[in-house]
Short mmCIF file of C-alpha atoms and ligand atoms in Angstrom, two decimals:
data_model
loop_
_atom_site.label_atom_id
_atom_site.label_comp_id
_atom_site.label_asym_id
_atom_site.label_seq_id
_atom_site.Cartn_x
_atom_site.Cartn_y
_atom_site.Cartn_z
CA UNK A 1 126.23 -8.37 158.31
CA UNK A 2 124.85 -7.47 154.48
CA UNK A 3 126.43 -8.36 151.33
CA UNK A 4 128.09 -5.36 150.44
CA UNK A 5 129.04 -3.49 147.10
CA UNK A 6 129.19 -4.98 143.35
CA UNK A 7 128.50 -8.89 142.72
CA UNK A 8 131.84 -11.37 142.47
CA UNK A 9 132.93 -11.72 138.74
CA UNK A 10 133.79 -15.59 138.17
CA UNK A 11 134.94 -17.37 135.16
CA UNK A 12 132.65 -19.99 134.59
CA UNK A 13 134.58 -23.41 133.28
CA UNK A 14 131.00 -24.30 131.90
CA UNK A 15 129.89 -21.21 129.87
CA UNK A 16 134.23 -19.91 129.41
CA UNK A 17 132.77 -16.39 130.10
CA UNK A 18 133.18 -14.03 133.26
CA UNK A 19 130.16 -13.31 135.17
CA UNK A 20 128.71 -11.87 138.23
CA UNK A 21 127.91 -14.66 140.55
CA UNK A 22 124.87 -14.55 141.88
CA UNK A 23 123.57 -17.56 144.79
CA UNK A 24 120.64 -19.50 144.02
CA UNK A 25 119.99 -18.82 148.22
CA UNK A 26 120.10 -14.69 148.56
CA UNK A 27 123.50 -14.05 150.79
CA UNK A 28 124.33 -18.13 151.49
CA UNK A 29 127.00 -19.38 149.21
CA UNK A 30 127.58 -22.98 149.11
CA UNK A 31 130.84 -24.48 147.59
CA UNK A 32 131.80 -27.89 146.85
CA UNK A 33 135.80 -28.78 146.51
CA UNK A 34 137.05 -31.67 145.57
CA UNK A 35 139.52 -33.33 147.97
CA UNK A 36 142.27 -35.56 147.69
CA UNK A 37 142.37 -39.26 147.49
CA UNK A 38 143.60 -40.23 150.60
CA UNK A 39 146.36 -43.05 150.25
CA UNK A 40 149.63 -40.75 150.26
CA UNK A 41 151.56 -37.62 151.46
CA UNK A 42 149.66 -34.42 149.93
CA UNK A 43 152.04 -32.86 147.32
CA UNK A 44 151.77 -29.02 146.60
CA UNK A 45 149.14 -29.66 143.78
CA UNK A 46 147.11 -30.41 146.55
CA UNK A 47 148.06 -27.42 148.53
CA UNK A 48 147.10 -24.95 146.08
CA UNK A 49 143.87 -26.31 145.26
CA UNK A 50 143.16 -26.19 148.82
CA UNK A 51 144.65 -22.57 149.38
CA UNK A 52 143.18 -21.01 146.40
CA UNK A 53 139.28 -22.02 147.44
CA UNK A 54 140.44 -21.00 151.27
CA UNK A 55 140.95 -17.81 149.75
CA UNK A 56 137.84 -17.95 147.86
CA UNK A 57 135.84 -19.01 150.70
CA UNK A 58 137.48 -16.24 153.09
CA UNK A 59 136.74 -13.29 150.23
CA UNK A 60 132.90 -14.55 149.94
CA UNK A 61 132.81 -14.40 153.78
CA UNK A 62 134.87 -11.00 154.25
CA UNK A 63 131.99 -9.81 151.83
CA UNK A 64 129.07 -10.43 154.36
CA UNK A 65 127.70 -14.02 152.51
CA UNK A 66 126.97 -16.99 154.54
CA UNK A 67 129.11 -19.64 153.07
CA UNK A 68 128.84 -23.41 153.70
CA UNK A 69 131.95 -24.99 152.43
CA UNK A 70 132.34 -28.49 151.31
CA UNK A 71 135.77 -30.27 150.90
CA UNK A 72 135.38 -34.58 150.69
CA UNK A 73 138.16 -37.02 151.25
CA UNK A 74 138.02 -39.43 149.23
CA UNK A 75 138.82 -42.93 150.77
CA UNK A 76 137.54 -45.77 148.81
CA UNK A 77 139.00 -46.35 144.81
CA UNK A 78 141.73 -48.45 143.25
CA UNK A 79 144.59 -46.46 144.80
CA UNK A 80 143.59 -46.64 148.36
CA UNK A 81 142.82 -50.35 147.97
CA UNK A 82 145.78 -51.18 146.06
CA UNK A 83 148.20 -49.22 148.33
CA UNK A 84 146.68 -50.54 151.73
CA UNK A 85 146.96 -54.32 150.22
CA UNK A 86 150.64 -53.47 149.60
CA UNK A 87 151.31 -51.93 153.47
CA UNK A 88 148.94 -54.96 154.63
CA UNK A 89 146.54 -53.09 156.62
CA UNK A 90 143.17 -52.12 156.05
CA UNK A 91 141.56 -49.47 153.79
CA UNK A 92 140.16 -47.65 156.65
CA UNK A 93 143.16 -47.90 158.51
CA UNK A 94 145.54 -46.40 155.83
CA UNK A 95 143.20 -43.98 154.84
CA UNK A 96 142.28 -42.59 158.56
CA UNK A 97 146.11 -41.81 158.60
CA UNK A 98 146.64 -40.29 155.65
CA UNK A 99 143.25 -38.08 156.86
CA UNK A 100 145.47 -37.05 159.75
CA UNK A 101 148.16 -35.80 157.60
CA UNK A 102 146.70 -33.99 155.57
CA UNK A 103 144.73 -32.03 158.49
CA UNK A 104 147.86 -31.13 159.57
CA UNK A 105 149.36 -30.00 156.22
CA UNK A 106 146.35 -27.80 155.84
CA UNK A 107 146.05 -26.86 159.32
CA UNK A 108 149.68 -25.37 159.13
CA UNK A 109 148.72 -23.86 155.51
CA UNK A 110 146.10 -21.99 157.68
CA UNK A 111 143.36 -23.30 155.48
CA UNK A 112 140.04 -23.05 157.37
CA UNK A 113 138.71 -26.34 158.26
CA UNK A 114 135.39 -27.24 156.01
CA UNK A 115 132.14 -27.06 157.35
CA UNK A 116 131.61 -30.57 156.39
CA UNK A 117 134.03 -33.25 155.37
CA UNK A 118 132.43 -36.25 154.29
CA UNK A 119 133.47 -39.52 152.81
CA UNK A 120 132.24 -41.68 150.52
CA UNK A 121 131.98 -45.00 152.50
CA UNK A 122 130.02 -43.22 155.22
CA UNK A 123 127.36 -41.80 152.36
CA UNK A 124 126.94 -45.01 150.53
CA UNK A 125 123.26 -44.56 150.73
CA UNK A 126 123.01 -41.13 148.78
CA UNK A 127 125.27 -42.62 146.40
CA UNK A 128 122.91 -45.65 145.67
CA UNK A 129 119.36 -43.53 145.60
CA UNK A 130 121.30 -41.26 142.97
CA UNK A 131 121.95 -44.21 140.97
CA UNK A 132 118.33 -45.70 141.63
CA UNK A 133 117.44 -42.11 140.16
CA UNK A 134 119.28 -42.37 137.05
CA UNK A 135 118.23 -46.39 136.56
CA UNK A 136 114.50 -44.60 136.51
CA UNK A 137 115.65 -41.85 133.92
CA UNK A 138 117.16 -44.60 131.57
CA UNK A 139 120.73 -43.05 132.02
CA UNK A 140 121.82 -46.28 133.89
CA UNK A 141 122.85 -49.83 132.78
CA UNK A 142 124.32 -53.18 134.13
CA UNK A 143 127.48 -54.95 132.90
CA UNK A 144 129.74 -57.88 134.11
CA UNK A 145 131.72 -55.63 136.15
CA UNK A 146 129.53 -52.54 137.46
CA UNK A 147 126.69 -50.15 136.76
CA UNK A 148 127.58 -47.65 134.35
CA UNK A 149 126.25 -44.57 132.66
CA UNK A 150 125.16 -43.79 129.26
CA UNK A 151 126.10 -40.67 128.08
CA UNK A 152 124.56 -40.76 124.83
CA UNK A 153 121.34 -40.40 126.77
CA UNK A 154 122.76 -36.95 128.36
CA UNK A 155 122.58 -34.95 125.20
CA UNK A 156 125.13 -31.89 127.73
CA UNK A 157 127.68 -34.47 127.87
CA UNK A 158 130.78 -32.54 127.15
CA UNK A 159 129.31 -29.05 127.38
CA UNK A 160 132.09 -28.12 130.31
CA UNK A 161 134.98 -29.98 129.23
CA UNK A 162 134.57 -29.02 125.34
CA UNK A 163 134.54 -32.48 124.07
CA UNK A 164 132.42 -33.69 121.53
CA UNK A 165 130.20 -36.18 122.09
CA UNK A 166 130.78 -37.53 118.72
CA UNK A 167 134.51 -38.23 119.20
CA UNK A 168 133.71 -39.83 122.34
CA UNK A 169 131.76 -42.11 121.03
CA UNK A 170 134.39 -43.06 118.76
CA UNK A 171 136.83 -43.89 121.47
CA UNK A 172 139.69 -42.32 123.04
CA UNK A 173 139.11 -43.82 126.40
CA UNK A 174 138.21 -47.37 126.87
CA UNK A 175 137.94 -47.70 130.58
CA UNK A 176 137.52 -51.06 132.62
CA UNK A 177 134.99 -53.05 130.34
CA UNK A 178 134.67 -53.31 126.27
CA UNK A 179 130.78 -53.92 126.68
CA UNK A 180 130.08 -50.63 127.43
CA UNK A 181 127.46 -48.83 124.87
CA UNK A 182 129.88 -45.73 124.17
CA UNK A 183 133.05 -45.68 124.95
CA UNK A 184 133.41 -42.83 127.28
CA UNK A 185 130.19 -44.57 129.26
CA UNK A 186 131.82 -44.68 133.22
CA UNK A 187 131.24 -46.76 135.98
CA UNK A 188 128.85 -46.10 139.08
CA UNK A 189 129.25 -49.10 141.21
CA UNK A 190 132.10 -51.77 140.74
CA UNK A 191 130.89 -55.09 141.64
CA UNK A 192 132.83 -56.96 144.57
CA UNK A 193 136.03 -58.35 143.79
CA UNK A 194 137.49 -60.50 146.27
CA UNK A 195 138.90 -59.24 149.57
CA UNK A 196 137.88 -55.63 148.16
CA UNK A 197 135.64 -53.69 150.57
CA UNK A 198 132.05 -53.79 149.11
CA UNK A 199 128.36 -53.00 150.71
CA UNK A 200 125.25 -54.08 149.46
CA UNK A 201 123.19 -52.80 147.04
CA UNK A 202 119.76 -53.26 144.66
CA UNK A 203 122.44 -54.28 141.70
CA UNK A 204 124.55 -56.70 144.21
CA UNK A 205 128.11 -56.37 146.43
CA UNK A 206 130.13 -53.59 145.50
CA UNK A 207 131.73 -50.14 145.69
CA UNK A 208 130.84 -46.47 144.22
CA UNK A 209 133.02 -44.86 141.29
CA UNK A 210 134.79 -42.33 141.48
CA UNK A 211 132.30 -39.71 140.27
CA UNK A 212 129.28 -40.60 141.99
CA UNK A 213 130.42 -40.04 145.18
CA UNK A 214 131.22 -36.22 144.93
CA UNK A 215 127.97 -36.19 142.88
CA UNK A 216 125.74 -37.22 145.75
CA UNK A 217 127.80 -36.03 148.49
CA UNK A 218 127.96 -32.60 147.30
CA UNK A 219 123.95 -32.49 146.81
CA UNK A 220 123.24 -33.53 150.28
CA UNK A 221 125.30 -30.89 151.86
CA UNK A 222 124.39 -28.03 149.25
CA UNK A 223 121.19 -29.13 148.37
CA UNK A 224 120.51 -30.14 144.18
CA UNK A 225 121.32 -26.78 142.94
CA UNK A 226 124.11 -24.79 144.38
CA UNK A 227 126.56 -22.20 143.76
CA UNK A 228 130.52 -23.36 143.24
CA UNK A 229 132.03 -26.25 142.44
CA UNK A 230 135.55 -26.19 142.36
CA UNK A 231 139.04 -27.88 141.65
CA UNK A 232 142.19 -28.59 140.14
CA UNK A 233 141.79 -28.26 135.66
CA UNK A 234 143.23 -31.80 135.92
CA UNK A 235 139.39 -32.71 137.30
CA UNK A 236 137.32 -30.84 134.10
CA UNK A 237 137.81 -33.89 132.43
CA UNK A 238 136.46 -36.32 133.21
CA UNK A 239 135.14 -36.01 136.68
CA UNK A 240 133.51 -33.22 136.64
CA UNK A 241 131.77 -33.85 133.36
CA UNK A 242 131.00 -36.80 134.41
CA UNK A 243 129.19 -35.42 137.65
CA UNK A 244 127.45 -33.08 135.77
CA UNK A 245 125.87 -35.96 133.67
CA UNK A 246 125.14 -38.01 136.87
CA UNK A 247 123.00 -34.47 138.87
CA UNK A 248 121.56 -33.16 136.03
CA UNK A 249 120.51 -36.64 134.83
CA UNK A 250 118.97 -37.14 137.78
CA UNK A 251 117.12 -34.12 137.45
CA UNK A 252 118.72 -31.96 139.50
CA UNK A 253 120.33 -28.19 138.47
CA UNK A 254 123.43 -28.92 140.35
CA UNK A 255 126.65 -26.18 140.51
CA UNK A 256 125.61 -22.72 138.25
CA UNK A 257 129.41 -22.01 138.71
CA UNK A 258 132.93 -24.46 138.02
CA UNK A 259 136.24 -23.19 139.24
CA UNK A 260 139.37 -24.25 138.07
CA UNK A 261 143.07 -23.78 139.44
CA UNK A 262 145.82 -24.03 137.14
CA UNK A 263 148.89 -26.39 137.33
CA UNK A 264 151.95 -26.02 139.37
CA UNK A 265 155.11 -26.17 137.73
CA UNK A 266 158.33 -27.16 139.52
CA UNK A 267 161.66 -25.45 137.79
CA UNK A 268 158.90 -24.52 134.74
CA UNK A 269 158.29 -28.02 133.98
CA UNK A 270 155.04 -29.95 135.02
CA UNK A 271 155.19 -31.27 138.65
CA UNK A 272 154.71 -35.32 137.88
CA UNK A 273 155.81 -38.88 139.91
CA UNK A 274 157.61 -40.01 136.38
CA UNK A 275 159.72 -36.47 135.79
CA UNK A 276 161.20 -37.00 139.72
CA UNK A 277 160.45 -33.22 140.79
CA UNK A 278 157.45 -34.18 142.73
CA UNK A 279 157.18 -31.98 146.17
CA UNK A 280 155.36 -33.66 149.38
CA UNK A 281 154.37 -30.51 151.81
CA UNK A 282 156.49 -32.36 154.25
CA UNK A 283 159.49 -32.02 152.35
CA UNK A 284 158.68 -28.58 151.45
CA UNK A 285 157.99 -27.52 154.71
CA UNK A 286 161.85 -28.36 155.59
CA UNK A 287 162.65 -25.23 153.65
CA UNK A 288 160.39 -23.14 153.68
CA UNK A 289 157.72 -21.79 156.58
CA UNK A 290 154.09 -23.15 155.90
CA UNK A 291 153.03 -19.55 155.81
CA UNK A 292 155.66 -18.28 153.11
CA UNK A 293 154.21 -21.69 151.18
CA UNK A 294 150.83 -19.99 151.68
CA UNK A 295 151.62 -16.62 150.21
CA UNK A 296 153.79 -18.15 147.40
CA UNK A 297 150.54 -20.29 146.15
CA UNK A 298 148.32 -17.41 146.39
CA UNK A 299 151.06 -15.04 144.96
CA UNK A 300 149.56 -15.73 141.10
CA UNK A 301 146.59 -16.01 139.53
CA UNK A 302 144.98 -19.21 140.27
CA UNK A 303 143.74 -19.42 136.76
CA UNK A 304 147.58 -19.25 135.54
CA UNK A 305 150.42 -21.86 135.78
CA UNK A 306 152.41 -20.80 138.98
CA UNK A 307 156.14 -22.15 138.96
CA UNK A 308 157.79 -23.52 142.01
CA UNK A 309 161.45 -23.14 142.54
CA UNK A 310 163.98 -21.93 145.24
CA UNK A 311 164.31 -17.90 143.49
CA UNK A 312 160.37 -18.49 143.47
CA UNK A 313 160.09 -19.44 146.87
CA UNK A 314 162.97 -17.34 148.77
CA UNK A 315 160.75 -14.28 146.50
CA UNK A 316 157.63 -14.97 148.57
CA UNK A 317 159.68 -15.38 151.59
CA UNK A 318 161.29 -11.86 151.11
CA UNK A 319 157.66 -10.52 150.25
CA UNK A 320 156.35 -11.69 153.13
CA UNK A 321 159.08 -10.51 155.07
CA UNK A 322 158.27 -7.42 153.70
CA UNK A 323 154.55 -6.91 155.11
CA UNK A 324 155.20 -8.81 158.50
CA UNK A 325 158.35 -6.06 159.46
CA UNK A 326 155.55 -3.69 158.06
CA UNK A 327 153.60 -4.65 160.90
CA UNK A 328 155.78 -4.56 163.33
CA UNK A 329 156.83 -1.20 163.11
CA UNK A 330 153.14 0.68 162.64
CA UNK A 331 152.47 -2.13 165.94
CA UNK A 332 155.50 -0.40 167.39
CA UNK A 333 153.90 3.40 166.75
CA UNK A 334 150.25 2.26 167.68
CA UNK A 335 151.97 1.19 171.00
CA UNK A 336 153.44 4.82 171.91
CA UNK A 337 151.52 7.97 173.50
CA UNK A 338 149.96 10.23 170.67
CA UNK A 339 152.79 13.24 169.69
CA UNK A 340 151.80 16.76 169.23
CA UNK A 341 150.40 16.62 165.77
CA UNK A 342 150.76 20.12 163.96
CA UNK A 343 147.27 20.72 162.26
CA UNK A 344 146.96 20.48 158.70
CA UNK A 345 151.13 18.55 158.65
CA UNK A 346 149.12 15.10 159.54
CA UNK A 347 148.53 12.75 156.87
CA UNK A 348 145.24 11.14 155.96
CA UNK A 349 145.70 8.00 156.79
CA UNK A 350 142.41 6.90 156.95
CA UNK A 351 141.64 8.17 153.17
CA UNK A 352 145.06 5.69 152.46
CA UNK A 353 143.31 3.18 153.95
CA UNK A 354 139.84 3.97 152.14
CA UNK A 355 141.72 3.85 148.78
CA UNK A 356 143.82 0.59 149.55
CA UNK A 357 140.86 -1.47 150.70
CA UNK A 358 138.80 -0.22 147.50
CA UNK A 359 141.65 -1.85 145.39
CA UNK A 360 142.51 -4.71 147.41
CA UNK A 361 138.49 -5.55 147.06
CA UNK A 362 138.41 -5.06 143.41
CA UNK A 363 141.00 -7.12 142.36
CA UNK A 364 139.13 -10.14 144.63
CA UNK A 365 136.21 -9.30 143.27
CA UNK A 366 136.99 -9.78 139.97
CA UNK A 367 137.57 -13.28 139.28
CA UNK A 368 139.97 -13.50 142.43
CA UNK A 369 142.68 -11.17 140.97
CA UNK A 370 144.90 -11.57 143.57
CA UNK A 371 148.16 -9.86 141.87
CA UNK A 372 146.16 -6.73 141.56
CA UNK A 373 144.92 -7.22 145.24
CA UNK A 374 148.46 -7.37 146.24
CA UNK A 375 149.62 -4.95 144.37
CA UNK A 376 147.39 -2.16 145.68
CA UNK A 377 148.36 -3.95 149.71
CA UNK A 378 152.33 -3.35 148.19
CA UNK A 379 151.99 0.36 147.36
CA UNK A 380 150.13 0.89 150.44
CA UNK A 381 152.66 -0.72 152.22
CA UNK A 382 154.78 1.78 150.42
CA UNK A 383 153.10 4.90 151.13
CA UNK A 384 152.99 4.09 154.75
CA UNK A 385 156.00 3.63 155.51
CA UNK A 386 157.45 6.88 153.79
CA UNK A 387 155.12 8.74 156.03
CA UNK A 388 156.82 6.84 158.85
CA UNK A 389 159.74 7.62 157.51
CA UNK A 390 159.55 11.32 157.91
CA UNK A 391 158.24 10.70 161.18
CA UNK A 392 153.98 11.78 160.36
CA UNK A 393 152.40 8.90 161.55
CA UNK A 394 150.27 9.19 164.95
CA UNK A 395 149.60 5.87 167.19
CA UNK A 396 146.06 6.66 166.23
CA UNK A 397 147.13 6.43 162.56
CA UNK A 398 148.80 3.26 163.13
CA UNK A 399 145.86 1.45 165.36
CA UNK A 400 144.04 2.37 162.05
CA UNK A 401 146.61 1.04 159.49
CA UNK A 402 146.88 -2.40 162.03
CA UNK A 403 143.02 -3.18 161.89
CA UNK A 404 143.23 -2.72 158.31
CA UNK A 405 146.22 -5.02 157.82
CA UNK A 406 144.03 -7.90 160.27
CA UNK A 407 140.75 -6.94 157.87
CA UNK A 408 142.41 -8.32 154.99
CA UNK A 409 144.31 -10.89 156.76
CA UNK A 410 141.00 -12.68 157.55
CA UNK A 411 140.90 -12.80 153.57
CA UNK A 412 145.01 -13.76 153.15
CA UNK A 413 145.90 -15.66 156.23
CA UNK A 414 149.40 -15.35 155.56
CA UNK A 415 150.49 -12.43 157.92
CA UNK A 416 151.64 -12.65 161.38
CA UNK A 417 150.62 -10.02 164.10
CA UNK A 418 153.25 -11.27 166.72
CA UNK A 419 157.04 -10.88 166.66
CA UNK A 420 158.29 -14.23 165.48
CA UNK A 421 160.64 -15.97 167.65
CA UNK A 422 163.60 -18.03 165.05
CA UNK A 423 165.29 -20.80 166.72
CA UNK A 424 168.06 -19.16 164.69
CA UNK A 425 168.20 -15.47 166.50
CA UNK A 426 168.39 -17.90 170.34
CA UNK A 427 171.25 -19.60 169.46
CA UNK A 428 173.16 -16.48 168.30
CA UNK A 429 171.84 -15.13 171.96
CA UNK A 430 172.96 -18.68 173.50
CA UNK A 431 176.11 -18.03 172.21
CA UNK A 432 176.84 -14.68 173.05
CA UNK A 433 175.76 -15.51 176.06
CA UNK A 434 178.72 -18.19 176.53
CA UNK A 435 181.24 -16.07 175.28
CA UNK A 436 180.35 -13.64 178.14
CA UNK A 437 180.56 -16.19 180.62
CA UNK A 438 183.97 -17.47 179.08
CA UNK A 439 184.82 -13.32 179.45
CA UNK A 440 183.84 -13.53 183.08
CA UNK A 441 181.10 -11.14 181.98
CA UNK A 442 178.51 -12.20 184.10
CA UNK A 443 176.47 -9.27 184.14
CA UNK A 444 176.02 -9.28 180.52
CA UNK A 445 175.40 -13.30 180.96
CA UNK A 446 172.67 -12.55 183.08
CA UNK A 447 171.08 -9.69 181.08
CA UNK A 448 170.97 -12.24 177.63
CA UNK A 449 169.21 -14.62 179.96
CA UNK A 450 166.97 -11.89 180.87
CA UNK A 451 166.06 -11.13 177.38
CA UNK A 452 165.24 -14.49 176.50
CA UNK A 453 162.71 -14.97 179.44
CA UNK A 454 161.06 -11.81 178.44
CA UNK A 455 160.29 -13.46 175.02
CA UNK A 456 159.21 -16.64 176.60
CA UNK A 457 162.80 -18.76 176.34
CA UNK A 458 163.75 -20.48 179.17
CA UNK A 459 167.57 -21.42 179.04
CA UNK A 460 168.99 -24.66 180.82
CA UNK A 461 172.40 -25.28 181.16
CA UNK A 462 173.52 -28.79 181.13
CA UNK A 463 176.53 -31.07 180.98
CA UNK A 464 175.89 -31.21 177.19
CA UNK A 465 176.06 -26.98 176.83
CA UNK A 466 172.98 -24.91 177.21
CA UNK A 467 169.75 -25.90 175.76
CA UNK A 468 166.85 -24.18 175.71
CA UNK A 469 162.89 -24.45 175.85
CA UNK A 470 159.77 -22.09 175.45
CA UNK A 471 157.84 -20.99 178.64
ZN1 LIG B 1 135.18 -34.76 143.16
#
């Protein structure tokens, strides 16, 4: 497959301009995400990071590049050591759950799985050359506590976060030790602190920072320069400055382009811990389908604050709703024998298609406009269905309109192809079912059972009442 039509437009967090993005490797694309910190339940911060870079990913992909995708967990820092000391079992062992869950959340999200997802205590190696590297550029110093980086020696510092140099030297953030040569200096290695996990090396016991570890784990998977870099805005600063400082330091190019979702906002207030209105996916799941999550964190653009709330959420249900009823009735027309079309009375449905797919494209393709992109998919959706409506669409037309709708799927992953089967519509069946039997109507009894087996529900009747299972 070729690359086809116009570059990608992306805005750039480092240069705060749109551009076309162009790979550093022809048609392979590699992107770097950062992942979550592994020592709790993923909230939906989390989830639209993760679904707005799936998307991302998928588009690149749909468009005929090679992409090599690169999401880290991270499992070693304060917070996974403090909150395994307070459960009393290991790091590893909290953190290799908390890996679990959030495959699952993201499974159920239908976020494709990353080609690689590494970890920072299995790359401690990388980590430490990178540091050697910057020790031999004079970027590098030793304290009491840990190796840290001087970023007066990095005259970019602050180039993608937009703060002065000059202001950090004077001192907003005094982190971990008051040694340090500027104040916004960081750490590289921590030094061993007692029953901490630490490894060995050339500076003595200890454990990687933060940054480090998404600098050097994103370089051996992507190589030293590579395309996108991407995360939440709550990562510009400092993480992400701070990697660039640590790659480029080391004299490597590193990412040409940063990405950067914006916030969530539960009931239009900031989603926080302290403010109480702080969503795991689990909980949210209770409500709402995984997939109607998906479509309401890809509903907005991901460069503007998207607010969470029931009306918000019960909207993207209704949406998706929409499309997925869409489906089932063009699957319903593609199923039946081709009627007598009258000549010039059929519609061009493959011109519709033509003109949807050009729109749906463009807004993707420019900066990951996804309203526009679903826009153009709603007026198609539209237009379709009026044709239906006066009874003009062929099965041919409709096998037509149904690969379209699983073209751009691959791009969405929020549509489903198959009638769903709701607990909710069986037990209304279940019941109706028992009234008939209470009527003596057996034969209509029978015929609900019927039904149900054809869609794959086997019915049991028990002392308890009649409960039911899938096939
Ligand atoms: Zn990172």
């Amino acid at each position: 497959m070729t690359v086809k039509g116009k570059n990608m437009k992306i805005f750039n967090t480092l240069t705060k301009k749109k551009a076309d993005m162009v790979p550093v490797n022809g048609k392979n694309v590699g992107i770097y995400l950062c992942g979550p910190t592994v020592y709790d339940y993923g909230h939906l911060g989390h989830g639209r990071s993760a679904i707005v870079f799936d998307i991302l990913r998928r588009y690149l992909t749909y468009r005929g590049y090679n992409v090599n995708f690169v999401r880290n967990w991270t499992d070693i820092d304060d917070k996974t050591i403090e909150r395994a000391e307070k459960e009393g079992i290991s790091v590893k062992e909290l953190t290799e759950k908390f890996i679990q869950v959030y495959k699952k959340d993201f499974e159920e999200l239908n976020i494709l799985q990353p080609d690689f997802d590494p970890k920072p205590t299995e790359h401690i190696d990388e980590i430490i050359d990178l540091i050697k590297k910057l020790f031999d550029r004079e970027h590098a110093y030793i304290l009491d506590d840990g190796v840290y980086y001087d970023i007066a020696t990095f005259p970019e510092y602050g180039l993608l976060s937009g703060q002065l140099l000059s202001e950090l030297k004077k001192g907003v953030r005094v982190e971990v030790s008051d040694d340090k040569r500027n104040p916004g200096d960081f750490v590289m290695w921590k030094f061993e602190k007692p029953g901490e996990p630490s490894w060995e090396s050339p500076w003595g016991m200890g454990r990687p920072g933060w940054h480090i570890e998404c600098s050097a784990m994103s370089m051996k998977y992507l190589g030293g320069e590579f395309d996108i870099h991407c995360g939440g805005q709550d990562l510009v600063f400092p993480h992400h400055e701070d990697e660039i400082a640590q790659a480029r330091g080391a004299g490597f190019g590193y990412a040409r382009y940063w990405m950067h979702n914006s916030f969530l906002n539960i009931d239009n207030e900031k989603m926080s811990k302290s403010l109480g209105n702080f969503f795991t996916l689990k909980e949210v799941f209770e409500k709402f389908s995984p997939l109607t999550v998906r479509f309401f964190l890809v509903s907005a653009h991901y460069r503007a604050p998207l607010n969470f709330s029931d009306v918000t959420l019960r909207q993207a249900e209704s949406g998706l709703k929409r499309y997925n009823d869409f489906i089932l009735r063009i699957k319903e027309i593609a199923g039946k024998a081709e009627k007598d079309e009258s000549g010039n009375r059929v519609p061009d449905i493959t011109g519709l298609i033509k003109k949807a797919k050009n729109s749906f494209d463009a807004g993707l393709e420019d900066d990951l406009n996804i309203s526009k992109s679903l826009a153009s998919l709603s007026d198609f959706v539209r237009d379709i269905n009026s044709i239906v409506d006066s009874n003009h669409l062929s099965s041919g037309g409709a096998v037509k309109i149904i690969d379209f709708m699983k073209m751009i799927n691959s791009v969405l992953g929020i549509l489903t192809f198959e009638k769903e089967i709701l607990s909710e519509d069986i037990e209304n069946q279940i019941e109706e079912r028992n009234r008939a039997r209470k009527e003596k109507d057996y034969e209509k009894a029978d015929r609900i059972r019927e039904n149900l087996l054809d869609m794959g529900i086997i019915l049991e009747d028990t002392r308890d009442g009649t409960k039911w299972k899938k096939a």
